[in-house]
Structures are given as C-alpha cells and as structure tokens.
Amino acid sequence: MENKAIAHKLRLLSQLMELHDINPFKIKSIANAAFKVDKLPFKIEDKSYEELEKIDGVGKSLAAKIVELLNTGTMVEMDELLAATPPGVVEMMHIKGIGAKKVSTIWHDMGIETIGELYYACNENRLIEAKGFGLKTQDEIRKVIEFTMASSGKFLYAQVEPEADKLTDQIKSMFSNALIEFAGEYRRLCEIITELVLIVGSRDQEIAFQTISHSDILHNKIIKENCLVGETDNGLKVTIFVVEKRYFFKTLFLKTGDDEHVKVVLERSADEADQPENEELIYQKAGLVFMKPELREGITFIDRAANDKLPRLISYNDLKGTLHNHSTWSDGVNSIEEMAVYCRDELKLEYLGMCDHSKSAFYAKGLSIERVLQQQEEIDHLNKKLNGFHIFKGIESDILNDGSLDYPDEILKKFDFIVASVHSNLKMSEEKATERLIKAIENPYTTILGHPTGRLLLSRNGYAINYKKVIDACAANNVVIEVNSNPLRLDLDWRWHQYALDKGVWLSINPDAHRIEKFLDMHYGIIVARKGGLYKERCLNALSLQEITQVFKTKKK
C-alpha cells in the first residue's frame, strides 16, 4: 500500500472521529500522523512495527493501526465508525471547503444525510442559518456539488438553459441567414439533459460547416461528416449538425422526437416529405395535427393528434397566482409583505399562497401553533393594506410517519388551504409510502399533495410509490397534486400527468419559493407541465382570485 493511501485512511479515521466527537487529542494525533506519513521519503509498508513506532508523529498506538491496515486493508475502529455513519455523510467530507466539524453540523443539527439534500439546502439558502456557515461558504459548496454532478455527464434543464442561449448567440453571430434550432432532449424540454443538439441549415453547407468547425465555441472537438461534437466550458456534450437549408426541417424532425415517436410518425406517412418547408407538413402527411416538441415522447399523444384533440398546452401567462411559498417565518429569506409586493408589482399576479413549514420541521423553524396564529394575524393585516392583491393562509404540513398531519383539526381548519408533504423518514417500502400518502390525502383538510415522491433530480431518488393508487386517491378525495417547480424536483413527474388528468385530478404549478427570485422557477414548472400535457383549465393556480377563493371555500365545507 502506497504512503498516500495509508495517509488517506488515517485522515478519514480522524475525520470520522471528529464527526462523532471522540477525544480531540486523539483526533489531532491521527490527523498529524496522516500528514507526516504522506510526506515521508521512504515506503512505510517496508518498515517493521518497531521501526514504525520510532517515526516522528507515529508512536506505538498509531504504529499498531498502520500494521493492522497493512495486514487487513482496513482498521476495526474505522469500520465501526463507518457503520455508524450514513454513506452520504461520508461523501460530504470529500467536498472541498467543509471539514468534519461543518459536516457534523449539517448532519446532526440540520438532519441532512445525502449530497442531494445538501445541494437542495444550498439552493434554499438554508445553510447560511447554520452555525459556522455563511453565504460565501454556501455558494462554494453548491458550486463543488454542481461540478461533481456535471462530471457524470448529466445536467438539469435549468443548468443547460443559459449554456444553450449562449451557444445560440455565438452561432447566430457567425451567419446572417442560416436556420438555427435546437433538437433532441433540450427541445423536448426534458428535465435531464445529456446532450445539447443543434441543427444549422445553410445554402452553402460546406462553408457553414468549416466556419463552425474552426470556431472556438466548443472544446475537445471531434469533426465528423457534417457533424461537430464537442463540449462547453462546464463539460456539457454538444452535437451540431450542419445541413443544406432544404433538408433543415426534415433533419430537425428526425433529431427532435425520441426514436419511438419518429418511427411511428414516419410509418404513418404514405408519402414521406423529403424536403419539407416546415415540420407541420411532415405531420400532415402522417395524418396528424402538428405536435409540439415537448409532446414528442413515444406514442402518448399520437392518437389525440390523429383525432385533432391535442390539449392547448398551458403557458406562463395563464398563471394568476402562486401557491406553496416560504417566508422568514420559517426558512425563507423574504418577509410575507416583500413576497406579496413582488408578486403583485413584478409578476402581475393576483394572489400569493403562504405555506411556511409546520411544527414538525424543526430544522426549518417550523411554526408552532402559537406562531401559526401570529402569522395569520399578520396576513389579515397585510390583506387590508395591499390593494388589488390577496394572501391566502396556508401551511406546508408534514405528513407524519403514520400519514397524519402535524396539527390538530382545530388548527388545520383555520387555514385557507393546506399543502401536505413528506419531509422525514424517506426510507420506506413502496407499500408503506403509498399507505402514508393515501392517509394524508384522505384527511379532509388536505388541499394539495406536495412533491409526491420527494425526489431530488441527479441527487436523490424519490421514495417508490404506487402512482395509480395515489392519484386515484387524490381523485376520490378532491385533492390537487403539486407540480413542484424547483428545477431539482419537478415532482409530480410529467410521465404521470396524463393519468392524473384522465382521472379528473387538478394540478398546481408551485414554485416552493424560499426567496423572491425563486418565484421565477414557475417557468420550469410550466415547462414540465407542458411536457405532461397540462392545460390551463385543469391548473389550480391558473384560476382567477375569485375562482380559487370559491374552490378553497368549497373544499373547507
């Protein structure tokens, strides 16, 4: 075993001991030995126990540990500490900028056990409230995690969007009259992007291809026939196809839909359009109305397109209000008034739903019953003060392990609406998770089921649920399902939107905003809702103030 590997094991042991608050003197001794072993000019594995204990900074105790490590490949003490530590917490100790002491705070004080949960906490500004952290540290941690995520070759749509805009501007600056459009996952509005595909159509294909190939817009370029493959600064894979203008729309169609969608459309076409003037013609020849790119996944919408019954997809301008948001009363950054004024004056919305965390969410300053009543007094005051705008009294009530909500009925009935969400005990079987959600859904005070699976994209898988049973329960109990717009969540998954809509369930595009800038995440909620085929007539927060007020009153009855 190389000295560096031995030093790494000793360093990990010292970090685990610090994490579990074991003898500080012993921790310092092991950490010091790790540093010295790493710098030794000779191979430590060639030394006997007697020689090891004479090395400066090692001594008898550590010499015995090193011999144990060399003989067995591990140390019993380290294995015991690893067994008592969640794997995600061990991963955190490899993040540059945070040591064992900070990891201990993240784990013990904030209840965070995975890298994904830590990244989510950074995005919600939750870390700056913890002892020993600040905005700068939080940003550094977030950037390191993003870099790690990027190294896997997968990116959130929200991460790709600015890169895509930049790339488009660069290519447009090279040509005056070329046709330029994205295809692939990005054009289909997929929540996870592994490759950014661009189609460029030019009258002089060869010159256009040479121009792009010799530019410096991509790194690690591979030039193929009329195709350039490379990477952006952050490692996102990009493929650029350069074609003659007359083949532009055909290529755009072929490179946009997934394989199944493209195959089905072409099979329906008796007379294939080789040089179509637009994509509409391709669908027309297949006996279909034009299908928006976001709907080109498999065959889900093919029959509807054949019968001219595609939904008029919801747009951002259809939204009249925003529900499920957090203020300084719990773990938000802005006051209720600041959030309300921003929604009214900047976003031109009609209402705001406040849903601070409930009392079980101690890590997020969840509201005690006394504080619930105090907050509601403030909302009453603000509703008298703010002209042309209304704040609804809501709460994000934790769904406890047995499926109950964490306030008694006499408090639950004081809210205008309630978002019920799972935040703790996420390690459940599918049966347990489904039962837990259904019990919460059957609670007469539950208005909206929040982020149904608790997933964090590229970071944490959601707990498994029986989607059909959960959605059926929502239909039976008149409960709305949230489309959480945080780019890390986008939960309910778009693949289940149609099932929900077919069952008569309404959806709500909620930003889960913890500061005013995060209201803009509704943009990503709209994107994923369009992909699922949502239309404004079945979106809760596309209702006017008067309409949604009546919905809440009816539900409470």
XYZ file of C-alpha atoms in Angstrom:
557
model
C 0.000 0.000 0.000
C 1.410 3.387 -1.008
C 2.101 6.048 1.613
C -0.577 8.294 0.115
C -3.236 5.590 0.504
C -2.200 4.961 4.125
C -2.322 8.710 4.822
C -5.773 8.897 3.239
C -7.094 6.129 5.537
C -5.641 7.802 8.617
C -7.109 11.141 7.572
C -10.528 9.538 7.087
C -10.271 7.944 10.537
C -9.505 11.318 12.136
C -12.430 12.932 10.297
C -14.845 10.196 11.368
C -13.684 10.553 14.969
C -14.244 14.312 14.805
C -17.645 13.725 13.240
C -18.597 11.518 16.209
C -16.985 13.851 18.760
C -14.306 11.441 20.010
C -11.246 12.500 22.075
C -9.909 15.746 20.440
C -6.304 14.929 21.428
C -6.512 11.556 19.673
C -8.065 13.173 16.590
C -5.250 15.716 16.359
C -2.632 12.993 16.798
C -4.042 10.846 13.948
C -4.509 13.836 11.629
C -0.913 14.891 12.287
C 0.339 11.357 11.564
C -1.630 11.294 8.283
C 0.114 14.490 7.197
C 3.592 13.185 8.083
C 3.098 9.733 6.507
C 2.113 11.424 3.237
C 5.422 13.348 3.214
C 7.810 10.519 4.159
C 10.700 9.950 1.674
C 10.511 6.133 2.067
C 7.839 3.440 1.671
C 6.170 2.861 5.019
C 4.933 -0.638 4.117
C 8.564 -1.845 4.140
C 9.023 -0.961 7.811
C 8.533 -3.203 10.838
C 6.325 -2.292 13.806
C 9.423 -1.340 15.813
C 10.606 0.954 13.007
C 7.145 2.489 12.590
C 6.759 3.490 16.241
C 10.028 5.413 16.056
C 8.830 7.612 13.165
C 8.194 11.161 14.330
C 4.470 11.692 14.921
C 3.548 7.983 14.826
C 4.286 6.212 18.141
C 3.084 2.838 19.455
C -0.668 3.278 19.118
C -0.616 4.559 15.542
C 2.082 2.083 14.537
C -0.315 -0.695 15.569
C -3.101 0.837 13.463
C -0.820 1.114 10.433
C 0.264 -2.534 10.804
C -3.417 -3.531 11.072
C -4.147 -1.530 7.929
C -1.259 -3.078 6.013
C -2.227 -6.610 7.062
C -6.004 -6.385 6.596
C -6.581 -3.421 4.314
C -8.666 -1.685 6.952
C -8.912 -0.759 10.654
C -11.589 -2.095 13.001
C -12.094 1.313 14.619
C -12.614 2.959 11.228
C -15.060 0.235 10.133
C -17.110 0.708 13.292
C -17.322 4.452 12.729
C -18.212 3.990 9.054
C -21.017 1.596 10.048
C -22.411 4.295 12.338
C -22.278 6.987 9.632
C -24.688 7.348 6.674
C -22.785 6.893 3.360
C -23.943 10.310 2.145
C -22.414 11.960 5.203
C -19.086 10.281 4.450
C -19.348 11.625 0.871
C -19.787 15.158 2.217
C -16.370 15.013 3.848
C -14.818 14.906 0.383
C -16.378 18.256 -0.561
C -13.769 20.960 -0.768
C -14.396 23.752 1.716
C -16.117 21.848 4.517
C -14.369 19.823 7.186
C -15.693 17.266 9.636
C -16.918 19.953 12.034
C -19.150 21.529 9.404
C -20.312 18.114 8.191
C -21.245 17.321 11.789
C -23.402 20.471 11.911
C -25.029 19.572 8.577
C -25.782 16.047 9.758
C -26.623 16.419 13.445
C -28.166 19.903 13.524
C -29.845 20.041 10.103
C -30.724 16.384 9.600
C -29.108 16.267 6.134
C -27.693 12.865 5.186
C -27.006 12.982 1.427
C -25.220 15.200 -1.090
C -28.545 15.737 -2.855
C -30.215 17.006 0.306
C -27.226 19.289 0.916
C -27.469 20.727 -2.600
C -31.173 21.348 -2.112
C -30.450 23.095 1.199
C -27.899 25.338 -0.564
C -30.476 26.271 -3.187
C -32.985 27.111 -0.462
C -30.465 29.310 1.423
C -30.830 27.033 4.428
C -27.114 26.619 5.072
C -26.456 30.280 5.871
C -28.568 29.936 9.014
C -26.375 27.150 10.431
C -23.544 27.844 12.847
C -20.189 28.322 11.125
C -21.641 28.884 7.655
C -22.155 31.972 5.539
C -23.323 32.910 2.076
C -19.825 32.517 0.606
C -19.359 29.014 2.060
C -22.818 28.009 0.873
C -22.078 29.181 -2.691
C -18.736 27.366 -2.731
C -20.352 24.115 -1.601
C -23.087 24.471 -4.214
C -20.515 25.009 -6.985
C -18.478 21.956 -5.948
C -21.602 19.775 -5.949
C -22.636 21.131 -9.365
C -19.179 20.317 -10.718
C -19.486 16.767 -9.384
C -22.931 16.391 -10.942
C -21.627 17.702 -14.257
C -18.816 15.140 -14.283
C -21.454 12.422 -14.612
C -22.448 13.891 -17.997
C -25.974 14.750 -16.862
C -27.367 18.231 -16.327
C -30.606 19.745 -15.078
C -32.589 21.594 -17.740
C -32.148 24.770 -15.685
C -28.357 24.354 -15.787
C -28.352 23.859 -19.564
C -30.640 26.782 -20.419
C -28.046 29.588 -20.043
C -25.453 27.481 -21.885
C -27.918 26.922 -24.735
C -28.714 30.639 -25.018
C -25.016 31.496 -25.100
C -24.296 28.891 -27.783
C -27.168 30.087 -29.953
C -25.932 33.681 -29.790
C -22.417 32.584 -30.761
C -23.607 30.632 -33.812
C -26.032 33.336 -34.919
C -23.173 35.824 -34.882
C -21.366 33.690 -37.495
C -24.195 33.710 -40.052
C -26.625 36.244 -41.403
C -29.302 33.997 -42.881
C -28.808 30.441 -41.609
C -31.617 28.470 -39.964
C -30.653 27.532 -36.399
C -32.708 25.450 -33.968
C -32.189 23.082 -31.060
C -33.319 19.472 -31.318
C -33.082 16.434 -29.044
C -33.698 16.419 -25.295
C -33.432 20.162 -24.890
C -36.088 20.950 -27.492
C -38.323 18.266 -25.976
C -37.962 20.105 -22.640
C -36.577 17.037 -20.852
C -35.835 17.570 -17.179
C -32.400 15.896 -17.533
C -30.102 16.737 -20.448
C -27.179 14.523 -21.510
C -26.526 16.162 -24.887
C -27.336 19.507 -26.484
C -28.214 19.027 -30.178
C -28.232 21.909 -32.669
C -29.317 21.898 -36.312
C -27.884 24.538 -38.644
C -29.316 24.906 -42.155
C -27.327 26.885 -44.730
C -27.422 27.426 -48.501
C -23.677 26.734 -48.533
C -23.395 23.747 -46.255
C -19.640 23.223 -46.721
C -18.640 26.796 -45.862
C -21.019 26.853 -42.883
C -19.570 23.614 -41.549
C -15.993 24.855 -41.940
C -16.903 28.094 -40.170
C -18.352 26.286 -37.163
C -15.625 23.608 -37.083
C -12.841 26.198 -36.967
C -14.528 28.330 -34.312
C -13.619 28.127 -30.609
C -17.175 27.733 -29.295
C -16.528 24.111 -28.193
C -13.702 22.208 -26.505
C -12.422 18.694 -27.239
C -13.865 18.818 -30.743
C -14.413 15.745 -32.892
C -15.182 16.506 -36.539
C -17.340 14.045 -38.444
C -19.102 14.320 -41.780
C -21.254 17.470 -41.489
C -21.314 16.992 -37.733
C -19.284 18.604 -34.949
C -19.152 17.055 -31.472
C -17.598 18.877 -28.549
C -18.113 20.236 -25.034
C -18.973 23.551 -23.426
C -16.837 25.053 -20.645
C -18.704 23.061 -17.993
C -18.448 19.718 -19.809
C -21.865 19.589 -21.467
C -21.745 17.454 -24.622
C -22.841 19.336 -27.761
C -23.553 17.932 -31.226
C -24.041 20.341 -34.131
C -25.437 19.068 -37.437
C -24.904 21.303 -40.477
C -27.224 20.578 -43.421
C -28.431 22.210 -46.597
C -31.382 24.514 -45.992
C -33.738 22.322 -47.973
C -33.147 19.443 -45.547
C -33.308 21.571 -42.401
C -36.872 20.770 -41.272
C -36.582 17.080 -42.095
C -33.398 16.847 -40.025
C -34.951 18.914 -37.237
C -37.876 16.500 -37.048
C -35.648 13.392 -37.106
C -33.346 14.720 -34.382
C -36.073 16.104 -32.087
C -38.507 13.309 -31.242
C -37.395 10.186 -29.405
C -36.834 7.081 -31.540
C -40.287 5.604 -30.958
C -42.079 8.844 -31.821
C -40.129 9.404 -35.044
C -40.636 5.785 -36.133
C -44.422 5.886 -35.575
C -44.877 9.189 -37.426
C -42.841 8.004 -40.427
C -44.716 4.675 -40.540
C -47.996 6.562 -40.818
C -46.719 8.581 -43.791
C -47.639 7.073 -47.171
C -45.764 9.858 -48.948
C -42.688 10.887 -46.979
C -41.730 14.567 -47.273
C -38.044 14.607 -48.258
C -37.586 18.377 -48.352
C -40.496 19.797 -46.315
C -40.840 23.550 -45.912
C -41.798 23.081 -42.283
C -42.438 20.341 -39.694
C -46.206 20.794 -39.957
C -46.081 19.203 -43.421
C -44.402 16.075 -42.019
C -47.215 15.585 -39.510
C -49.843 16.421 -42.103
C -48.588 13.633 -44.385
C -48.830 11.281 -41.409
C -52.473 12.240 -40.846
C -51.650 14.126 -37.659
C -52.007 17.682 -36.464
C -48.718 19.373 -35.608
C -47.249 18.154 -32.344
C -45.264 20.496 -30.119
C -41.685 19.232 -29.497
C -42.340 18.630 -25.794
C -45.037 16.071 -26.686
C -42.772 14.005 -28.915
C -42.077 11.244 -26.391
C -43.246 7.830 -27.523
C -46.854 7.408 -28.647
C -48.703 9.014 -25.721
C -50.237 11.806 -27.796
C -50.291 10.177 -31.255
C -53.967 9.120 -31.142
C -55.005 12.574 -29.918
C -53.053 14.169 -32.744
C -54.791 11.845 -35.211
C -58.197 12.969 -33.910
C -57.241 16.657 -33.595
C -57.693 16.513 -29.824
C -54.323 17.675 -28.578
C -54.511 19.879 -25.479
C -53.850 23.613 -25.731
C -50.775 23.494 -23.518
C -50.573 25.803 -20.554
C -48.322 28.873 -20.792
C -46.676 31.089 -18.203
C -49.145 33.890 -18.901
C -52.017 31.595 -17.893
C -50.914 31.661 -14.245
C -52.872 34.018 -11.989
C -51.197 33.280 -8.688
C -48.551 31.297 -6.870
C -49.096 28.758 -4.077
C -46.684 26.967 -1.705
C -44.088 29.560 -0.701
C -41.941 30.142 2.379
C -41.159 33.383 4.218
C -38.925 34.441 7.100
C -41.496 32.882 9.415
C -39.824 29.537 8.646
C -36.789 29.042 6.385
C -37.428 31.722 3.750
C -35.312 34.800 3.083
C -38.023 37.421 2.470
C -40.908 38.668 4.558
C -44.502 37.935 3.568
C -45.010 41.552 2.568
C -41.882 41.557 0.377
C -43.065 38.417 -1.367
C -46.585 39.738 -1.856
C -45.435 43.077 -3.278
C -43.045 41.308 -5.666
C -45.807 39.008 -6.912
C -48.223 41.894 -7.353
C -45.918 44.526 -8.856
C -43.271 42.500 -10.705
C -45.075 39.311 -11.703
C -48.533 40.920 -12.076
C -50.214 38.098 -10.181
C -53.480 38.270 -8.255
C -52.682 36.202 -5.180
C -49.981 34.554 -3.071
C -50.311 31.379 -1.026
C -48.080 31.314 2.052
C -47.092 27.802 3.132
C -44.368 28.019 5.725
C -43.163 24.808 7.310
C -45.214 23.163 10.043
C -44.137 22.422 13.581
C -42.509 19.036 12.848
C -39.977 20.696 10.518
C -37.770 21.864 13.396
C -34.790 22.122 11.029
C -36.661 24.802 9.059
C -38.051 26.769 12.019
C -41.449 25.157 11.582
C -44.371 27.089 13.046
C -45.708 26.213 16.471
C -49.444 26.645 16.972
C -48.828 29.995 18.649
C -46.739 31.212 15.716
C -49.363 29.997 13.226
C -51.901 32.279 14.893
C -49.427 35.175 14.932
C -48.655 34.734 11.250
C -52.321 34.650 10.366
C -52.806 37.956 12.180
C -50.026 39.456 10.044
C -51.657 38.122 6.866
C -55.003 39.643 7.897
C -53.250 42.983 8.376
C -51.472 42.775 5.018
C -54.676 41.852 3.174
C -56.211 45.101 4.446
C -53.083 47.020 3.444
C -52.398 45.605 -0.059
C -54.677 46.851 -2.810
C -55.699 44.534 -5.653
C -53.959 41.520 -4.178
C -54.737 38.718 -1.719
C -52.598 36.494 0.502
C -54.035 33.065 1.324
C -53.268 31.480 4.686
C -51.636 28.137 4.012
C -49.150 25.768 5.598
C -46.894 23.012 4.319
C -47.965 20.431 6.855
C -45.645 17.494 7.373
C -47.123 14.083 6.678
C -46.044 12.111 9.732
C -44.902 8.503 9.612
C -48.443 7.215 10.170
C -49.895 9.505 7.463
C -51.451 12.051 9.817
C -50.820 15.800 9.575
C -48.935 17.501 12.372
C -51.602 19.895 13.694
C -54.915 19.140 15.418
C -58.123 19.708 13.448
C -58.958 22.935 15.288
C -55.763 24.453 13.831
C -55.986 22.821 10.388
C -59.420 24.340 9.833
C -58.017 27.854 10.329
C -56.016 27.673 7.067
C -57.426 28.600 3.660
C -55.583 25.638 2.134
C -53.029 23.020 3.140
C -50.136 21.501 1.223
C -49.339 18.087 2.725
C -45.770 16.853 2.161
C -43.360 14.176 3.357
C -40.033 15.516 4.649
C -38.810 12.862 7.093
C -38.365 9.078 7.252
C -37.924 8.836 3.494
C -36.613 5.272 3.524
C -39.884 3.415 3.012
C -41.121 0.463 1.037
C -43.482 1.250 -1.830
C -46.366 -0.151 0.180
C -45.544 1.945 3.252
C -45.028 5.157 1.255
C -48.275 4.631 -0.653
C -50.275 3.995 2.525
C -48.710 7.031 4.197
C -49.613 9.347 1.305
C -53.128 7.971 0.899
C -53.935 8.509 4.585
C -52.798 12.141 4.252
C -54.819 12.532 1.051
C -57.913 11.224 2.842
C -57.544 13.874 5.544
C -60.417 16.298 4.765
C -58.159 19.304 5.338
C -55.557 18.332 2.710
C -55.883 20.575 -0.352
C -52.678 19.820 -2.267
C -50.290 16.860 -2.172
C -46.805 18.416 -2.201
C -43.829 16.995 -4.155
C -45.322 13.468 -4.123
C -42.106 11.400 -4.249
C -39.603 13.704 -2.524
C -37.111 13.230 -5.343
C -34.106 15.484 -5.988
C -33.050 15.086 -9.620
C -29.473 13.812 -10.149
C -29.110 13.725 -6.375
C -31.687 11.576 -4.627
C -34.228 9.093 -5.936
C -37.717 9.659 -4.653
C -39.319 7.066 -2.419
C -41.170 4.498 -4.533
C -44.947 4.875 -4.618
C -47.813 3.195 -6.435
C -48.625 6.176 -8.652
C -52.005 4.871 -9.754
C -53.228 4.257 -6.206
C -52.020 7.677 -5.015
C -53.538 9.510 -7.993
C -56.780 7.551 -7.674
C -56.944 8.577 -4.004
C -56.479 12.231 -4.990
C -59.318 11.879 -7.487
C -61.600 10.308 -4.885
C -60.838 12.961 -2.248
C -60.719 16.050 -4.468
C -57.039 16.668 -3.695
C -54.844 18.630 -6.112
C -51.364 17.294 -6.949
C -48.427 19.655 -6.962
C -46.027 20.066 -9.854
C -43.146 21.346 -7.744
C -41.294 23.811 -9.959
C -37.939 23.715 -8.215
C -35.589 22.508 -11.022
C -34.255 19.864 -8.635
C -37.695 18.409 -8.015
C -40.177 18.830 -10.919
C -42.372 16.442 -8.986
C -45.083 15.124 -9.910
C -43.134 13.519 -12.770
C -44.571 14.587 -16.153
C -44.987 10.939 -17.157
C -47.957 10.720 -14.757
C -49.672 13.993 -15.626
C -51.946 12.450 -18.238
C -53.062 9.672 -15.921
C -53.933 12.294 -13.298
C -55.799 14.468 -15.798
C -57.692 11.486 -17.181
C -58.801 10.678 -13.625
C -60.114 14.208 -13.139
C -57.299 15.380 -10.851
C -56.205 19.017 -10.961
C -52.525 20.021 -10.871
C -50.915 23.094 -9.323
C -47.646 24.609 -10.568
C -45.977 25.598 -7.296
C -42.538 27.253 -7.052
C -41.871 26.229 -3.425
C -40.114 29.610 -3.309
C -37.927 30.420 -0.310
C -36.931 33.853 -1.680
C -38.443 36.182 -4.248
C -36.137 35.180 -7.141
C -37.352 31.590 -6.844
C -40.874 32.578 -7.898
C -39.328 32.535 -11.377
C -38.947 28.770 -11.060
C -42.571 28.574 -12.173
C -41.003 28.844 -15.638
C -39.595 25.322 -15.132
C -42.890 24.132 -13.691
C -44.632 25.334 -16.847
C -42.067 23.513 -18.989
C -42.571 20.167 -17.273
C -46.350 20.661 -17.117
C -46.458 21.274 -20.879
C -44.453 18.098 -21.358
C -47.089 16.253 -19.388
C -49.879 17.791 -21.490
C -51.376 20.127 -18.859
C -53.830 22.800 -19.988
C -54.923 25.880 -18.025
C -58.461 24.625 -17.424
C -57.065 21.991 -15.036
C -54.348 24.029 -13.334
C -55.330 25.309 -9.889
C -53.256 28.489 -9.931
C -54.474 29.398 -13.412
C -57.786 30.230 -11.729
C -58.598 33.861 -11.046
C -58.638 35.173 -7.462
C -62.413 34.946 -7.361
C -62.433 31.401 -8.746
C -59.750 29.991 -6.459
C -61.317 31.658 -3.415
C -64.501 29.727 -4.161
C -62.532 26.486 -4.645
C -60.917 26.857 -1.218
C -64.260 27.681 0.439
C -65.933 24.683 -1.162
C -63.101 22.384 -0.058
C -63.327 23.611 3.553
C -67.044 22.877 3.650
